[in-house]
Tab-separated table of C-alpha atoms in Angstrom:
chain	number	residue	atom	x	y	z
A	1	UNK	CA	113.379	110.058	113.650
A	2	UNK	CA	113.314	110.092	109.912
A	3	UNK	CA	111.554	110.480	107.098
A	4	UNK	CA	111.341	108.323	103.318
A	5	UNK	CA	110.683	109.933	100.502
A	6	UNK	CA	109.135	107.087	97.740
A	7	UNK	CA	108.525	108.359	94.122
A	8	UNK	CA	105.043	106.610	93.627
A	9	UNK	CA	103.876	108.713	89.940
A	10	UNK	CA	101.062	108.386	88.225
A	11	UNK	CA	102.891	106.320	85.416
A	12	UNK	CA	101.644	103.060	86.882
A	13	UNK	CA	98.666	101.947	88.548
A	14	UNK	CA	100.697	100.662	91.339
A	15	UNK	CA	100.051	103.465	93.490
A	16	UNK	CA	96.406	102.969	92.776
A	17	UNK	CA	96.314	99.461	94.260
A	18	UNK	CA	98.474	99.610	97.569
A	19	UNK	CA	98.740	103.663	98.092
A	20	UNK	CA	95.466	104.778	97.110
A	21	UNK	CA	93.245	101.976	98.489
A	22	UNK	CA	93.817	100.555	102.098
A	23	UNK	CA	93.662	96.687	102.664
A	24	UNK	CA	92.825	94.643	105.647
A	25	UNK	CA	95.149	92.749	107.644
A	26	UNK	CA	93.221	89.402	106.931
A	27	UNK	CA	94.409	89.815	102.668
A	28	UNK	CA	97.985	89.263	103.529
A	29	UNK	CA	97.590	86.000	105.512
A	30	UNK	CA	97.914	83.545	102.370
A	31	UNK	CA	100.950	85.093	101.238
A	32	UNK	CA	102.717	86.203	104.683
A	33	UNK	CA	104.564	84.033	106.953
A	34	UNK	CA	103.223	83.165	110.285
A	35	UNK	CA	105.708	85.937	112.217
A	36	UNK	CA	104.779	88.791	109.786
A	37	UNK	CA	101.315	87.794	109.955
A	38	UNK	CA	101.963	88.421	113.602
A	39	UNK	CA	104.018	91.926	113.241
A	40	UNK	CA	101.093	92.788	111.233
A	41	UNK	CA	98.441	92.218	113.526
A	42	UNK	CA	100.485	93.900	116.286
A	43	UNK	CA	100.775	96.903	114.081
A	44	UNK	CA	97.372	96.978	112.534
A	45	UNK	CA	94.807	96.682	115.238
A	46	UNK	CA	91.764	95.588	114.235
A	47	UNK	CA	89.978	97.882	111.929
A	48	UNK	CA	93.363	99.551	110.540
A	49	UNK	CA	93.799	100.296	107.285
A	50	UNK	CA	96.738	98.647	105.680
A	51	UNK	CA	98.717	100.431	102.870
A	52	UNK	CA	102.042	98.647	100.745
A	53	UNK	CA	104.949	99.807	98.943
A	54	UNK	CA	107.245	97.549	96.826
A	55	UNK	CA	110.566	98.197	96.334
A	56	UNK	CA	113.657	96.932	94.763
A	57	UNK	CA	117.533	95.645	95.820
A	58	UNK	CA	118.501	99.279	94.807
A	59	UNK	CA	116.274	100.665	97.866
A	60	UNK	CA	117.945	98.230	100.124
A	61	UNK	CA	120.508	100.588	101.988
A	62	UNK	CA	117.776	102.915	102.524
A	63	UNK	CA	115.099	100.900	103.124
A	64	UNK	CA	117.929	99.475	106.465
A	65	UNK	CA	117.653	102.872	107.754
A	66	UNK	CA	113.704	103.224	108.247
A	67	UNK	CA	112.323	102.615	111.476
A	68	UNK	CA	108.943	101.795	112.559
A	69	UNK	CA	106.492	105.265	113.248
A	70	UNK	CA	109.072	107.382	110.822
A	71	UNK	CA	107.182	108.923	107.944
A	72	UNK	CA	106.839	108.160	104.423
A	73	UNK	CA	106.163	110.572	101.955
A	74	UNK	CA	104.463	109.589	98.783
A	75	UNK	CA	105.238	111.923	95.971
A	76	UNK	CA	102.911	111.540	92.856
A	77	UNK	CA	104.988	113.525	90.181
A	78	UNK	CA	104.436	117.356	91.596
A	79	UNK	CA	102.363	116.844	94.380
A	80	UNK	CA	102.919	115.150	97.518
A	81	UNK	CA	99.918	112.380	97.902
A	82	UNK	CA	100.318	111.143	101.095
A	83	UNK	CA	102.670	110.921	104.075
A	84	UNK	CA	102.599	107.843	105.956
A	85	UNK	CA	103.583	106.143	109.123
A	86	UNK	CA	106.149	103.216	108.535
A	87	UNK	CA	105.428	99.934	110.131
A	88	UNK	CA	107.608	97.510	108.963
A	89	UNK	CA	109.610	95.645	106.021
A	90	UNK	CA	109.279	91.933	104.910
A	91	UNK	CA	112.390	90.406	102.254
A	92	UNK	CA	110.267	88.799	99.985
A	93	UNK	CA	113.911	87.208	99.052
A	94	UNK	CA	113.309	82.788	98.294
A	95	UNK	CA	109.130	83.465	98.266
A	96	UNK	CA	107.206	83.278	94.647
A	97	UNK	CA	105.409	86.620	93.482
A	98	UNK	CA	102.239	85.617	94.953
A	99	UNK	CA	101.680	88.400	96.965
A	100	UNK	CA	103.166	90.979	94.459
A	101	UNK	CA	100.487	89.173	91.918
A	102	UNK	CA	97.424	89.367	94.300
A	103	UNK	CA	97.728	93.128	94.988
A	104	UNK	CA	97.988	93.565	90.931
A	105	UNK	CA	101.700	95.623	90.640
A	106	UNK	CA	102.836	96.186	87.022
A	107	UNK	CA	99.878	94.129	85.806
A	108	UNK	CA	99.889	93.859	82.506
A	109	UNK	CA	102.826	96.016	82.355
A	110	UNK	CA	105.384	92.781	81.804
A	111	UNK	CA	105.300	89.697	80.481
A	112	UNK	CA	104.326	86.876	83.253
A	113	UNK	CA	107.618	85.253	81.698
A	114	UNK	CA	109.891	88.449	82.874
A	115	UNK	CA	107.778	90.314	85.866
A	116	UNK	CA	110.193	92.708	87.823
A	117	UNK	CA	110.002	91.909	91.494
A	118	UNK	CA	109.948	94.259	94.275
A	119	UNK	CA	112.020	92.292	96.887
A	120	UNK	CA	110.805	94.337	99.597
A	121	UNK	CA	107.457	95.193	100.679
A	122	UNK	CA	106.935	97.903	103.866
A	123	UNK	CA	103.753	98.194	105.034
A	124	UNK	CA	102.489	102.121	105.722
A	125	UNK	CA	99.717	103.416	108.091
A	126	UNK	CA	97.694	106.375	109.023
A	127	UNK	CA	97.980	108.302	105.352
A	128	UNK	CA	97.560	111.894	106.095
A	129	UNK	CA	97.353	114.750	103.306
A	130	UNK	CA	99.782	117.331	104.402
A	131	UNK	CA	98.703	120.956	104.242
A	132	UNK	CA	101.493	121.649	101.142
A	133	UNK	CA	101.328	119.179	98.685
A	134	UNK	CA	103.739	121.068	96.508
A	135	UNK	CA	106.463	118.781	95.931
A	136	UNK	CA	108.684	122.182	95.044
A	137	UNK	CA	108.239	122.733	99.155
A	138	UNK	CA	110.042	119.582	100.287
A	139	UNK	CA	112.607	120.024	97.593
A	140	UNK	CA	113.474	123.676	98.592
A	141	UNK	CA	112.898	122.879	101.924
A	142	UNK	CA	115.411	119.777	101.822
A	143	UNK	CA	117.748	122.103	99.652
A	144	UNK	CA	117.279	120.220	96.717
A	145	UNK	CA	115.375	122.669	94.340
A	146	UNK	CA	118.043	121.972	91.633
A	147	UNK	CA	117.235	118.252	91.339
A	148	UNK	CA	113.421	118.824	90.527
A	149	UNK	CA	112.667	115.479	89.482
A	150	UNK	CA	115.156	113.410	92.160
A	151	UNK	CA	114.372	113.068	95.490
A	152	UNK	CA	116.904	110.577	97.152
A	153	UNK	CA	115.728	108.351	99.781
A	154	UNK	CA	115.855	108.453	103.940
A	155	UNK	CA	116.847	112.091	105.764
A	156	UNK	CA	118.051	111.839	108.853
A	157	UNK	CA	117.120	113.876	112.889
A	158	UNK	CA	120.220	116.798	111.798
A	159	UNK	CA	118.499	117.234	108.196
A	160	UNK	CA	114.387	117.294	109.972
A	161	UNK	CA	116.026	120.129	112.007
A	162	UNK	CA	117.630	122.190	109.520
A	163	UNK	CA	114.380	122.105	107.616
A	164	UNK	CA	111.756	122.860	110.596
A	165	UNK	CA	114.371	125.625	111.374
A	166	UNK	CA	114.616	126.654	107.086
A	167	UNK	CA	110.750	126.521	106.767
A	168	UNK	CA	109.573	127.986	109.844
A	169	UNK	CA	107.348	124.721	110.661
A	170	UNK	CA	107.392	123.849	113.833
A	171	UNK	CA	106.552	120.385	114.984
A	172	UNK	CA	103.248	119.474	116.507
A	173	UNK	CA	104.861	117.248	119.397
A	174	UNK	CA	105.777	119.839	122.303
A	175	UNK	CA	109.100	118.765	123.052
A	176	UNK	CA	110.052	116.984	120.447
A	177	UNK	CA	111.640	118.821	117.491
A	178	UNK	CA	113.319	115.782	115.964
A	179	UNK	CA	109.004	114.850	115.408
A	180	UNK	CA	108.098	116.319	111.806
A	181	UNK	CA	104.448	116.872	111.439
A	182	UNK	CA	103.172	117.576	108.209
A	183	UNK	CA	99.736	119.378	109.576
């Protein structure tokens, strides 16, 4: 079990379009493939919400690493948004920017003539707001409270631990203490 930590600010209205508001499964079938189209329907049951994340070639070795039912925590500068299940990734790698283009990332941010792509898009489920939203929390509780503004990628089952053990939260899931629930 693990958990992603994505830096998702308020600095863009990314967030806004693919964190903040849930899609159906049906918007993704002109610019999916037939087999994610598939992976998505098996993941999103009718009547799911849907939720994206783009990211780039310098997320790639921890994007490898993220599993699908691990959590994703969406920091918005201070404050910790969301925290997501993970689903799954799709490469985007040899496909236009259709899909990028019809959920609106960096619109009007770049030119149409030099548009940065986000390779990778993972697709998130069942947002929850955790009961501390302080983004100081995770940091101290990840013992990273010297690196306010950094927040590097994927922690691992040994890290969850130390920090359920360092925090005095206890996980949700009887018998499970590798399970981090944020309620």
């Amino acid at each position: 079990m693990g958990i992603y930590f994505i830096a998702a600010g308020s600095a863009s209205d990314n967030r806004l379009r693919t964190l903040d508001t849930a899609h159906a499964v049906s918007d993704f079938e002109p610019f999916l493939s037939i087999s994610d189209m598939q992976r998505l329907a098996q993941n999103f049951p009718s009547g799911t919400r849907v939720f994206l994340w783009g990211a780039n070639e310098r997320s790639r070795t921890h994007l490898e690493k993220v599993r699908s039912d691990e959590y994703v925590v969406d920091f918005n500068n201070q404050a910790v948004a969301h925290i997501f299940r993970f689903s799954f990734i799709v490469d985007t790698t040899g496909r236009n920017m259709r899909l990028q283009r019809y959920v609106g990332w960096d619109e009007g941010r770049r030119s149409t003539t030099h548009p940065r792509a986000y390779r990778y898009v993972y697709f998130l489920k069942s947002p929850q707001v955790p009961t501390e939203q302080n983004k100081r929390f995770f940091l101290r509780a990840f013992g990273k409270s010297d690196k306010p503004h950094f927040f590097d990628g994927q922690k691992g089952r040994d890290e969850i631990r130390d920090t359920l053990r360092f925090t005095s939260v206890a996980s949700e899931v009887a018998g499970a203490p590798d399970v981090l629930s944020f309620r």
